[in-house]
Tab-separated table of C-alpha atoms and ligand atoms in Angstrom:
chain	number	residue	atom	x	y	z
R	142	UNK	CA	44.658	14.510	-35.483
R	143	UNK	CA	43.949	15.077	-31.824
R	144	UNK	CA	44.872	18.683	-32.181
R	145	UNK	CA	41.841	20.835	-31.627
R	146	UNK	CA	41.297	22.707	-28.387
R	147	UNK	CA	38.054	24.165	-27.060
R	148	UNK	CA	38.142	26.471	-24.006
R	149	UNK	CA	35.118	27.609	-22.019
R	150	UNK	CA	36.109	30.448	-19.700
R	151	UNK	CA	33.986	31.991	-16.936
R	152	UNK	CA	34.540	35.032	-14.707
R	153	UNK	CA	36.893	37.987	-14.653
R	154	UNK	CA	39.449	39.513	-17.031
R	155	UNK	CA	42.199	37.584	-15.235
R	156	UNK	CA	40.437	34.395	-16.248
R	157	UNK	CA	40.043	35.598	-19.853
R	158	UNK	CA	43.778	36.338	-19.869
R	159	UNK	CA	44.585	32.919	-18.380
R	160	UNK	CA	42.401	31.213	-21.016
R	161	UNK	CA	44.361	32.941	-23.779
R	162	UNK	CA	47.627	31.779	-22.184
R	163	UNK	CA	46.333	28.171	-22.007
R	164	UNK	CA	45.783	28.327	-25.771
R	165	UNK	CA	49.309	29.816	-26.195
R	166	UNK	CA	51.078	27.052	-24.236
R	167	UNK	CA	49.272	24.199	-25.970
R	168	UNK	CA	49.841	25.765	-29.393
R	169	UNK	CA	53.586	25.976	-28.685
R	170	UNK	CA	53.942	22.529	-27.130
R	171	UNK	CA	51.440	20.400	-29.050
R	172	UNK	CA	50.576	22.531	-32.098
R	173	UNK	CA	46.984	22.669	-30.871
R	174	UNK	CA	44.586	25.004	-32.672
R	175	UNK	CA	41.655	26.682	-30.922
R	176	UNK	CA	38.195	25.845	-32.193
R	177	UNK	CA	34.856	27.463	-31.401
R	178	UNK	CA	33.109	24.151	-32.122
R	179	UNK	CA	33.299	21.800	-29.143
R	180	UNK	CA	32.292	18.809	-31.306
R	181	UNK	CA	35.418	19.287	-33.418
R	182	UNK	CA	37.644	19.419	-30.320
R	183	UNK	CA	39.914	16.715	-28.900
R	184	UNK	CA	40.648	18.568	-25.677
R	185	UNK	CA	38.187	20.675	-23.681
R	186	UNK	CA	39.322	22.996	-20.908
R	187	UNK	CA	36.845	24.597	-18.482
R	188	UNK	CA	38.334	27.703	-16.878
R	189	UNK	CA	36.158	28.154	-13.795
R	190	UNK	CA	35.360	31.052	-11.445
R	191	UNK	CA	34.324	30.738	-7.801
R	192	UNK	CA	33.818	34.363	-6.766
R	193	UNK	CA	30.042	34.150	-6.504
R	194	UNK	CA	26.979	31.953	-6.017
R	195	UNK	CA	26.949	28.242	-6.382
R	196	UNK	CA	30.079	28.124	-8.504
R	197	UNK	CA	30.891	24.541	-7.528
R	198	UNK	CA	27.412	23.195	-8.309
R	199	UNK	CA	27.479	25.005	-11.660
R	200	UNK	CA	30.809	23.395	-12.542
R	201	UNK	CA	29.576	19.924	-11.596
R	202	UNK	CA	26.411	20.316	-13.629
R	203	UNK	CA	28.451	21.604	-16.603
R	204	UNK	CA	30.721	18.575	-16.201
R	205	UNK	CA	27.643	16.346	-16.318
R	206	UNK	CA	26.950	17.748	-19.779
R	207	UNK	CA	30.543	17.216	-20.948
R	208	UNK	CA	30.421	13.542	-20.003
R	209	UNK	CA	28.453	12.700	-23.176
R	210	UNK	CA	30.929	14.706	-25.278
R	211	UNK	CA	33.772	12.597	-23.954
R	212	UNK	CA	31.965	9.309	-24.598
R	213	UNK	CA	31.209	10.190	-28.227
R	214	UNK	CA	34.837	9.720	-29.285
R	215	UNK	CA	37.719	7.847	-27.686
R	216	UNK	CA	40.880	9.688	-26.708
R	217	UNK	CA	39.117	12.903	-25.772
R	218	UNK	CA	40.464	14.794	-22.754
R	219	UNK	CA	38.655	17.078	-20.275
R	220	UNK	CA	40.619	19.525	-18.124
R	221	UNK	CA	39.230	21.728	-15.348
R	222	UNK	CA	41.191	24.840	-14.392
R	223	UNK	CA	40.587	28.158	-12.616
R	224	UNK	CA	39.455	28.929	-9.090
R	225	UNK	CA	36.916	26.112	-8.596
R	226	UNK	CA	39.604	23.611	-9.634
R	227	UNK	CA	41.961	25.205	-7.133
R	228	UNK	CA	39.382	24.931	-4.354
R	229	UNK	CA	38.018	21.480	-5.124
R	230	UNK	CA	41.192	19.698	-6.318
R	231	UNK	CA	40.944	15.882	-6.051
R	232	UNK	CA	37.226	16.140	-5.236
R	233	UNK	CA	36.585	16.894	-8.925
R	234	UNK	CA	38.146	13.591	-9.968
R	235	UNK	CA	36.025	11.777	-7.394
R	236	UNK	CA	32.725	13.441	-8.305
R	237	UNK	CA	33.337	13.515	-12.065
R	238	UNK	CA	35.518	10.473	-12.871
R	239	UNK	CA	35.475	11.371	-16.586
R	240	UNK	CA	37.658	14.440	-15.910
R	241	UNK	CA	41.323	13.878	-16.831
R	242	UNK	CA	43.177	16.986	-15.609
R	243	UNK	CA	42.625	19.379	-12.702
R	244	UNK	CA	44.917	22.414	-12.716
R	245	UNK	CA	44.937	25.789	-10.942
R	246	UNK	CA	45.433	29.398	-12.076
R	247	UNK	CA	49.131	29.111	-11.122
R	248	UNK	CA	49.839	25.810	-12.877
R	249	UNK	CA	48.347	26.422	-16.305
R	250	UNK	CA	51.858	26.660	-17.808
R	251	UNK	CA	52.277	22.970	-16.889
R	252	UNK	CA	49.395	21.958	-19.183
R	253	UNK	CA	51.679	20.353	-21.805
R	254	UNK	CA	53.088	17.918	-19.202
R	255	UNK	CA	49.694	17.381	-17.598
R	256	UNK	CA	48.184	16.610	-21.009
R	257	UNK	CA	50.916	14.095	-21.855
R	258	UNK	CA	50.478	12.505	-18.442
R	259	UNK	CA	46.712	12.245	-18.903
R	260	UNK	CA	47.135	10.647	-22.322
R	261	UNK	CA	49.792	8.125	-21.341
R	262	UNK	CA	49.553	7.462	-17.611
R	263	UNK	CA	46.163	8.642	-16.434
R	264	UNK	CA	44.234	11.302	-14.563
R	265	UNK	CA	46.184	14.008	-12.764
R	266	UNK	CA	45.826	16.966	-10.372
R	267	UNK	CA	48.208	19.929	-9.991
R	268	UNK	CA	46.843	22.945	-8.128
R	269	UNK	CA	49.948	24.256	-6.370
R	270	UNK	CA	51.102	27.901	-6.222
R	271	UNK	CA	54.681	27.662	-7.527
R	272	UNK	CA	55.772	31.312	-7.071
R	273	UNK	CA	56.574	33.089	-10.344
R	274	UNK	CA	57.326	29.936	-12.315
R	275	UNK	CA	54.217	30.509	-14.450
R	276	UNK	CA	55.454	33.800	-15.933
R	277	UNK	CA	58.913	32.431	-16.672
R	278	UNK	CA	57.461	29.374	-18.393
R	279	UNK	CA	54.811	30.989	-20.574
R	280	UNK	CA	55.615	31.614	-24.242
R	281	UNK	CA	55.779	35.180	-25.623
R	282	UNK	CA	52.268	36.541	-26.091
R	283	UNK	CA	50.893	37.072	-29.573
R	284	UNK	CA	48.933	40.289	-30.177
R	285	UNK	CA	45.447	39.645	-31.500
R	286	UNK	CA	44.481	43.295	-32.095
R	287	UNK	CA	45.374	46.833	-31.031
R	288	UNK	CA	44.597	46.196	-27.343
R	289	UNK	CA	46.197	43.653	-25.022
R	290	UNK	CA	46.028	42.481	-21.427
R	291	UNK	CA	49.294	42.125	-19.534
R	292	UNK	CA	49.156	40.259	-16.252
R	293	UNK	CA	51.617	41.863	-13.819
R	294	UNK	CA	50.566	40.219	-10.552
R	295	UNK	CA	49.260	36.948	-9.306
R	296	UNK	CA	47.091	36.307	-6.281
R	297	UNK	CA	45.894	38.575	-3.509
R	298	UNK	CA	46.925	39.009	0.126
R	299	UNK	CA	44.167	41.362	1.251
R	300	UNK	CA	41.877	38.628	2.586
R	301	UNK	CA	38.660	40.650	2.440
R	302	UNK	CA	36.366	38.595	4.646
R	303	UNK	CA	33.917	37.776	1.809
R	304	UNK	CA	36.389	36.835	-0.912
R	305	UNK	CA	37.695	33.469	-2.030
R	306	UNK	CA	40.482	34.767	-4.292
R	307	UNK	CA	43.397	34.634	-1.779
R	308	UNK	CA	42.591	30.951	-1.204
R	309	UNK	CA	42.232	30.028	-4.892
R	310	UNK	CA	44.976	32.170	-6.442
R	311	UNK	CA	47.425	32.343	-3.558
R	312	UNK	CA	49.313	35.283	-2.039
R	313	UNK	CA	50.105	38.479	-3.945
R	314	UNK	CA	53.219	38.153	-6.114
R	315	UNK	CA	54.512	40.808	-8.492
R	316	UNK	CA	56.247	40.080	-11.749
R	317	UNK	CA	59.682	41.694	-12.047
R	318	UNK	CA	59.859	44.991	-13.933
R	319	UNK	CA	62.038	43.810	-16.829
R	320	UNK	CA	59.759	40.896	-17.741
R	321	UNK	CA	56.707	43.149	-17.845
R	322	UNK	CA	58.476	45.749	-19.989
R	323	UNK	CA	59.856	43.100	-22.360
R	324	UNK	CA	56.337	41.739	-22.901
R	325	UNK	CA	54.981	45.219	-23.589
R	326	UNK	CA	57.802	46.031	-26.050
R	327	UNK	CA	56.965	42.807	-27.927
R	328	UNK	CA	53.269	43.686	-28.004
R	329	UNK	CA	54.037	47.221	-29.218
R	330	UNK	CA	56.151	45.813	-32.084
R	331	UNK	CA	53.173	43.618	-33.002
R	332	UNK	CA	50.927	46.693	-33.328
R	333	UNK	CA	49.355	46.954	-29.868
R	334	UNK	CA	48.423	50.556	-29.009
R	335	UNK	CA	46.708	50.090	-25.641
R	336	UNK	CA	47.657	47.830	-22.725
R	337	UNK	CA	45.599	46.925	-19.665
R	338	UNK	CA	47.736	45.870	-16.711
R	339	UNK	CA	45.992	43.070	-14.853
R	340	UNK	CA	46.017	41.852	-11.279
R	341	UNK	CA	43.542	41.355	-8.432
R	342	UNK	CA	45.197	44.340	-6.733
R	343	UNK	CA	47.224	45.774	-9.493
R	344	UNK	CA	48.107	48.958	-7.632
R	345	UNK	CA	49.865	46.904	-4.938
R	346	UNK	CA	52.380	45.869	-7.625
R	347	UNK	CA	56.024	46.154	-6.477
R	348	UNK	CA	58.246	44.736	-9.167
R	349	UNK	CA	61.888	43.816	-8.568
R	350	UNK	CA	64.283	45.779	-10.757
R	351	UNK	CA	67.560	44.388	-12.176
R	352	UNK	CA	69.580	46.445	-9.633
R	353	UNK	CA	67.914	44.940	-6.569
R	354	UNK	CA	65.410	47.757	-6.007
R	355	UNK	CA	61.627	47.769	-6.350
R	356	UNK	CA	59.443	49.809	-8.703
R	357	UNK	CA	55.810	50.699	-7.948
R	358	UNK	CA	52.873	50.980	-10.333
R	359	UNK	CA	53.394	54.740	-10.810
R	360	UNK	CA	56.950	54.064	-12.031
R	361	UNK	CA	55.826	51.195	-14.234
R	362	UNK	CA	53.213	53.423	-15.877
R	363	UNK	CA	55.885	56.046	-16.585
R	364	UNK	CA	58.121	53.466	-18.271
R	365	UNK	CA	55.250	52.057	-20.327
R	366	UNK	CA	54.211	55.531	-21.464
R	367	UNK	CA	57.709	55.892	-22.942
R	368	UNK	CA	57.350	52.714	-25.054
R	369	UNK	CA	56.969	53.801	-28.706
R	370	UNK	CA	53.537	52.836	-30.034
R	371	UNK	CA	51.790	52.456	-26.667
R	372	UNK	CA	49.495	55.471	-26.390
R	373	UNK	CA	46.931	54.327	-23.852
R	374	UNK	CA	47.429	52.567	-20.526
R	375	UNK	CA	44.764	51.061	-18.273
R	376	UNK	CA	45.009	48.959	-15.132
R	377	UNK	CA	42.521	46.871	-13.208
R	378	UNK	CA	41.524	46.038	-10.494
R	379	UNK	CA	42.708	48.477	-7.867
R	380	UNK	CA	42.323	48.479	-4.130
R	381	UNK	CA	41.585	51.814	-2.400
R	382	UNK	CA	44.274	51.292	0.259
R	383	UNK	CA	46.976	51.073	-2.418
R	384	UNK	CA	45.637	54.048	-4.381
R	385	UNK	CA	48.566	56.172	-3.262
R	386	UNK	CA	49.264	59.871	-3.725
R	387	UNK	CA	52.131	58.905	-6.035
R	388	UNK	CA	49.705	57.007	-8.249
R	389	UNK	CA	47.185	59.859	-8.140
R	390	UNK	CA	49.905	62.322	-9.213
R	391	UNK	CA	50.595	60.114	-12.231
R	392	UNK	CA	47.255	61.249	-13.682
R	393	UNK	CA	48.592	64.810	-13.853
R	394	UNK	CA	51.864	63.820	-15.523
R	395	UNK	CA	51.044	60.963	-17.895
R	396	UNK	CA	48.535	61.749	-20.652
R	397	UNK	CA	48.742	58.135	-21.843
R	398	UNK	CA	47.021	57.027	-18.625
R	399	UNK	CA	43.384	56.474	-19.631
R	400	UNK	CA	40.729	58.763	-18.233
R	401	UNK	CA	39.059	55.946	-16.333
R	402	UNK	CA	39.507	54.336	-12.932
R	403	UNK	CA	37.847	51.219	-11.558
R	404	UNK	CA	38.109	51.419	-7.772
R	405	UNK	CA	35.844	48.945	-5.922
R	406	UNK	CA	34.291	50.542	-2.812
R	407	UNK	CA	31.959	47.628	-1.815
R	408	UNK	CA	29.898	49.533	0.796
R	409	UNK	CA	29.054	53.049	1.972
R	410	UNK	CA	28.939	52.098	5.677
R	411	UNK	CA	32.127	52.136	7.780
R	412	UNK	CA	30.800	49.361	10.008
R	413	UNK	CA	30.347	47.043	7.018
R	414	UNK	CA	33.690	48.034	5.472
R	415	UNK	CA	35.321	47.063	8.743
R	416	UNK	CA	33.486	43.702	8.858
R	417	UNK	CA	34.590	43.199	5.255
R	418	UNK	CA	38.201	43.893	6.351
R	419	UNK	CA	38.645	46.392	3.551
R	420	UNK	CA	41.032	48.598	5.524
R	421	UNK	CA	39.582	52.048	4.671
R	422	UNK	CA	36.664	54.244	5.696
R	423	UNK	CA	34.113	55.932	3.460
R	424	UNK	CA	35.766	59.307	4.171
R	425	UNK	CA	39.179	57.963	3.103
R	426	UNK	CA	37.732	56.544	-0.115
R	427	UNK	CA	36.010	59.835	-0.896
R	428	UNK	CA	39.096	61.884	-0.157
R	429	UNK	CA	41.148	59.825	-2.640
R	430	UNK	CA	38.525	60.348	-5.320
R	431	UNK	CA	38.413	64.082	-4.609
R	432	UNK	CA	42.208	64.316	-4.912
R	433	UNK	CA	42.058	62.475	-8.227
R	434	UNK	CA	39.235	64.640	-9.540
R	435	UNK	CA	41.215	67.783	-8.743
R	436	UNK	CA	43.794	66.552	-11.280
R	437	UNK	CA	41.396	65.012	-13.799
R	438	UNK	CA	37.969	66.627	-13.251
R	439	UNK	CA	36.343	64.608	-16.029
R	440	UNK	CA	37.732	61.184	-15.113
R	441	UNK	CA	35.214	58.329	-15.488
R	442	UNK	CA	34.916	56.412	-12.239
R	443	UNK	CA	33.559	52.900	-11.913
R	444	UNK	CA	33.164	50.687	-8.874
R	445	UNK	CA	31.910	47.417	-7.352
R	446	UNK	CA	29.305	47.210	-4.579
R	447	UNK	CA	28.215	44.224	-2.514
R	448	UNK	CA	24.728	44.391	-0.994
R	449	UNK	CA	23.369	42.171	1.764
R	450	UNK	CA	26.658	41.536	3.551
R	451	UNK	CA	26.002	39.732	6.890
R	452	UNK	CA	24.651	42.182	9.448
R	453	UNK	CA	23.995	44.969	6.914
R	454	UNK	CA	21.128	47.021	8.373
R	455	UNK	CA	18.741	49.284	6.528
R	456	UNK	CA	20.744	52.249	7.822
R	457	UNK	CA	23.980	50.731	6.441
R	458	UNK	CA	22.310	50.209	3.093
R	459	UNK	CA	21.008	53.788	3.071
R	460	UNK	CA	24.620	54.914	3.629
R	461	UNK	CA	25.613	52.916	0.534
R	462	UNK	CA	22.852	54.638	-1.474
R	463	UNK	CA	24.101	58.032	-0.262
R	464	UNK	CA	27.683	57.223	-1.270
R	465	UNK	CA	26.504	56.059	-4.686
R	466	UNK	CA	24.737	59.364	-5.157
R	467	UNK	CA	27.570	61.506	-3.799
R	468	UNK	CA	30.309	60.082	-6.004
R	469	UNK	CA	28.506	60.195	-9.322
R	470	UNK	CA	29.879	56.945	-10.781
R	471	UNK	CA	30.100	56.539	-14.526
R	472	UNK	CA	29.771	52.730	-14.470
R	473	UNK	CA	29.124	50.200	-11.707
R	474	UNK	CA	28.884	46.518	-10.848
R	475	UNK	CA	26.545	45.495	-8.003
R	476	UNK	CA	26.567	42.029	-6.478
R	477	UNK	CA	24.399	40.301	-3.909
R	478	UNK	CA	26.603	38.956	-1.135
R	479	UNK	CA	27.248	35.267	-1.699
R	480	UNK	CA	28.723	33.212	1.163
R	481	UNK	CA	31.877	31.509	-0.103
R	482	UNK	CA	32.929	28.317	1.680
R	483	UNK	CA	36.068	28.806	3.756
R	484	UNK	CA	35.831	32.618	3.963
R	485	UNK	CA	35.310	34.315	7.372
R	486	UNK	CA	32.161	36.187	6.307
R	487	UNK	CA	30.367	32.930	5.468
R	488	UNK	CA	30.073	32.130	9.183
R	489	UNK	CA	29.324	35.663	10.457
R	490	UNK	CA	26.014	36.096	12.288
R	491	UNK	CA	23.259	38.079	10.584
R	492	UNK	CA	23.200	36.356	7.174
R	493	UNK	CA	20.399	38.038	5.231
R	494	UNK	CA	17.603	36.328	3.293
R	495	UNK	CA	17.804	36.355	-0.512
R	496	UNK	CA	14.740	38.586	-0.865
R	497	UNK	CA	16.399	41.370	1.153
R	498	UNK	CA	19.557	41.105	-0.957
R	499	UNK	CA	17.486	41.235	-4.157
R	500	UNK	CA	15.511	44.251	-3.003
R	501	UNK	CA	18.697	46.113	-2.099
R	502	UNK	CA	20.369	45.121	-5.349
R	503	UNK	CA	17.497	46.573	-7.385
R	504	UNK	CA	17.340	49.749	-5.301
R	505	UNK	CA	21.083	50.347	-5.654
R	506	UNK	CA	21.098	49.610	-9.375
R	507	UNK	CA	18.253	52.060	-9.845
R	508	UNK	CA	20.109	54.713	-7.857
R	509	UNK	CA	23.296	54.228	-9.872
R	510	UNK	CA	21.717	54.006	-13.313
R	511	UNK	CA	20.491	57.606	-13.318
R	512	UNK	CA	23.921	59.266	-13.003
R	513	UNK	CA	25.469	56.683	-15.348
R	514	UNK	CA	22.929	57.523	-18.071
R	515	UNK	CA	23.336	61.237	-17.377
R	516	UNK	CA	27.092	60.839	-17.956
R	517	UNK	CA	26.403	59.120	-21.259
R	518	UNK	CA	23.894	61.793	-22.350
R	519	UNK	CA	26.338	64.560	-21.451
R	520	UNK	CA	28.782	63.038	-23.916
R	521	UNK	CA	26.435	63.663	-26.869
R	522	UNK	CA	28.030	66.339	-29.063
R	523	UNK	CA	31.491	65.853	-27.524
R	524	UNK	CA	34.592	64.759	-29.424
R	525	UNK	CA	36.126	61.538	-28.126
R	526	UNK	CA	39.397	59.873	-29.045
R	527	UNK	CA	38.454	56.308	-29.872
R	528	UNK	CA	40.923	53.479	-30.368
R	529	UNK	CA	39.353	51.382	-33.133
R	530	UNK	CA	39.338	47.757	-31.986
R	531	UNK	CA	37.520	46.062	-34.879
R	532	UNK	CA	34.275	45.718	-36.826
R	533	UNK	CA	31.117	46.400	-34.795
R	534	UNK	CA	29.187	43.244	-33.881
R	535	UNK	CA	25.843	44.631	-35.073
R	536	UNK	CA	26.912	45.741	-38.548
R	537	UNK	CA	30.422	44.408	-39.201
R	538	UNK	CA	30.411	45.412	-42.887
R	539	UNK	CA	29.747	49.125	-42.332
R	540	UNK	CA	30.585	49.885	-38.725
R	541	UNK	CA	33.564	49.883	-36.413
R	542	UNK	CA	33.739	49.684	-32.645
R	543	UNK	CA	36.239	51.097	-30.223
R	544	UNK	CA	36.608	52.561	-26.775
R	545	UNK	CA	36.928	56.109	-25.460
R	546	UNK	CA	39.639	56.985	-22.984
R	547	UNK	CA	36.867	56.879	-20.314
R	548	UNK	CA	36.128	53.242	-21.260
R	549	UNK	CA	32.844	53.708	-23.142
R	550	UNK	CA	32.216	51.549	-26.219
R	551	UNK	CA	31.420	53.570	-29.368
R	552	UNK	CA	30.084	52.276	-32.700
R	553	UNK	CA	30.473	54.410	-35.804
R	554	UNK	CA	30.666	54.047	-39.611
R	555	UNK	CA	34.210	53.702	-40.929
R	556	UNK	CA	36.725	51.752	-42.981
R	557	UNK	CA	38.457	48.554	-41.883
R	558	UNK	CA	41.807	50.251	-42.495
R	559	UNK	CA	41.183	52.374	-39.391
R	560	UNK	CA	41.413	49.371	-37.083
R	561	UNK	CA	44.306	49.995	-34.710
R	562	UNK	CA	44.181	53.792	-35.105
R	563	UNK	CA	42.982	56.496	-32.715
R	564	UNK	CA	40.086	58.317	-34.391
R	565	UNK	CA	38.269	61.477	-33.289
R	566	UNK	CA	34.588	60.634	-33.051
R	567	UNK	CA	31.713	63.049	-32.424
R	568	UNK	CA	29.162	61.311	-30.167
R	569	UNK	CA	25.643	61.465	-31.603
R	570	UNK	CA	23.445	58.965	-29.739
R	571	UNK	CA	23.277	57.024	-26.480
R	572	UNK	CA	22.352	53.361	-27.018
R	573	UNK	CA	21.542	50.818	-24.316
R	574	UNK	CA	25.045	49.392	-23.961
R	575	UNK	CA	27.183	51.725	-26.031
R	576	UNK	CA	27.393	55.101	-27.750
R	577	UNK	CA	27.095	55.880	-31.452
R	578	UNK	CA	29.062	58.523	-33.257
R	579	UNK	CA	30.519	59.926	-36.455
R	580	UNK	CA	34.237	60.094	-37.246
R	581	UNK	CA	35.558	63.637	-37.640
R	582	UNK	CA	38.306	64.366	-40.179
R	583	UNK	CA	39.178	60.661	-40.294
R	584	UNK	CA	41.971	61.378	-42.778
R	585	UNK	CA	43.897	62.959	-39.882
R	586	UNK	CA	43.854	60.162	-37.384
R	587	UNK	CA	44.479	61.472	-33.894
R	588	UNK	CA	47.193	59.976	-31.720
R	589	UNK	CA	46.328	60.686	-28.108
R	590	UNK	CA	44.978	58.959	-25.075
M	74	LIG	N1	40.499	42.854	-6.235
M	74	LIG	C1	39.286	43.505	-6.342
M	74	LIG	C2	39.050	44.492	-5.174
M	74	LIG	O1	39.866	45.264	-4.836
M	74	LIG	O2	37.954	44.540	-4.598
M	74	LIG	C3	38.115	42.614	-6.539
M	74	LIG	C4	38.216	41.217	-7.037
M	74	LIG	S1	36.697	40.291	-6.957
M	74	LIG	C5	37.155	38.959	-7.870
M	74	LIG	C6	35.574	41.229	-7.966
M	74	LIG	C7	34.355	41.702	-7.238
M	74	LIG	O3	33.523	40.608	-6.922
M	74	LIG	C8	34.631	42.364	-5.915
M	74	LIG	O4	35.016	43.696	-6.043
M	74	LIG	C9	33.345	42.191	-5.175
M	74	LIG	O5	32.489	43.294	-5.364
M	74	LIG	C10	32.738	40.939	-5.796
M	74	LIG	N2	32.767	39.800	-4.871
M	74	LIG	C11	33.847	39.137	-4.407
M	74	LIG	N3	33.467	38.166	-3.543
M	74	LIG	C12	32.120	38.245	-3.456
M	74	LIG	C13	31.134	37.532	-2.714
M	74	LIG	N4	31.461	36.576	-1.862
M	74	LIG	N5	29.836	37.863	-2.882
M	74	LIG	C14	29.475	38.859	-3.731
M	74	LIG	N6	30.357	39.565	-4.438
M	74	LIG	C15	31.667	39.275	-4.310
M	75	LIG	FE1	39.213	39.638	-3.116
M	75	LIG	FE2	39.614	41.672	-1.539
M	75	LIG	FE3	41.618	40.567	-2.869
M	75	LIG	S1	37.946	41.442	-2.978
M	75	LIG	S2	40.713	39.762	-4.701
M	75	LIG	S3	40.474	39.625	-1.245
M	75	LIG	S4	41.250	42.739	-2.508
C-alpha cells in the first residue's frame, strides 16, 4: 500500500547517481520499492536538468502530463527535484498546483521528511544547499553490478559564463577522504570492480583527512587503487585548470587508472575561452594533453564543445575545427550554445541565430566523427580487457556487454557467469554505437585495468 516509487531522471551522470540515492533513502525510510510502471506508482519523482535549452518549459509540459496521473487515484504524490527545481523553487508550486514536493540536488536526503510533510500537512519546498549534510545523511549504497558511481564532490565554483550549475548545485564542496574510502570499501565487498568518481569538477577535489590535512584527487586515486577488488578507476568530469602535473603523473604510476580521460575543452579560440571564463588557453589545454600522451600514448580522449557562443565568429569556429582535428579525440559531445537565465553569457552581445549554431554543430560533428571512427577501426584485431557488466541489450540470452579501459562498449558471446570479471576480448567488428568481439581464453579471466 502506497509503497511504489517511480523516478524519471534527466541529464548527466550526477543526476543518475542522485536518482539512485533518492530510491535508496525512500527504501530505507518508507520501505518504498522502485517500479518501472508509473501507473503502479504511488509517488513520482522527476529529477530535472537545466543545463540546456528550454529545460523549464519541458518540465512544465511534463508536469501537465502528470496531472492526469495524480487525479486517477487519491493519495498520489508528485515531487520535482534536480536543477530546474533548484532554480524555479516556489514558482513550480504556483504554476503546477498539483505538485506536492520541490527539492534540490542538495536536499534529496530530506525526502523522507518532505514526503511525510506532503502527506500530512501539505505541499512543501526545500531547495537549500546545506553543506555536506547530504553525504552524512544518505544510507550506505547498495552495489547493483560490477561498476558503481561514487559522488565525491557537490556543486561547482568555476562560474563559466554559460553554465547554470553553480547556481543550481551551489559552491564546490569536497567529501572528506575517509567517507569516500569507506563507501568504496563497502562497494568492493559487494563485488564492485570498477568505480567512477563523480563531480562537476572532480579533479578540484580536496578532501579533508582525519589528521586535519587535505588530500587531492591524485592521492585519492592511489588509495583507491590499493583497495582489494577495485581494479579500474574512472573519474568525471574534469576541468582543464585542475588537471595538474601531479594528476598527470598518476597515469604513469597507477595501472588501475582507466585509459580514458574526459576533459571538456569547449572552444578552440582563446577569445571565446576567455569570454566563457574557462581560465585556460588553447595552448595550455594542448600542452596538458601532450604531457599526458607522453605517459600514456594510447589514452582515449573525449571532450565537450559548445558552438555558437555569443560573439563566436567564423574565424573562431575555424579555430575550433582545427583544434578538433589536431587533438584526435576518441569520443566527443557537441552542444549548441543555449542561453541560460541568470548566467552572464545570456546577456552578452552577439547572440547568434539558431541556423548558424546548427550549421556549426553539424560541421564540427562531421569533423570529429572521422577520427573517432578511425580510432574504432584501428581497434579491430586488438586485444582489449573488458569488464563484463551484464547481458547485451540486443541478444541478452547469448551475448554479454562490457567496457574497455578506454571506455568503448563491446558486445561479445559469453556465459552469464562471466559478469563481474575482466575478460580479454579480441575486437572483430565496429558497429554504430559499440564494438563486437570474441573472448580469448575465457577460462583464464584477466585481472587488469
Ligand atoms: N564540469 C564540466 C566542465 O568542466 O566543463 C561540465 C559540466 S556541464 C553540466 C556539461 C557540458 O554541458 C559542458 O561541458 C558544456 O559543454 C555543456 N553546457 C553547459 N552549459 C551549456 C549551455 N548553456 N549551452 C550549451 N552547452 C552547455
Ligand atoms: Fe559548469 Fe563550468 Fe562548472 S561548465 S559545471 S561552471 S566548470
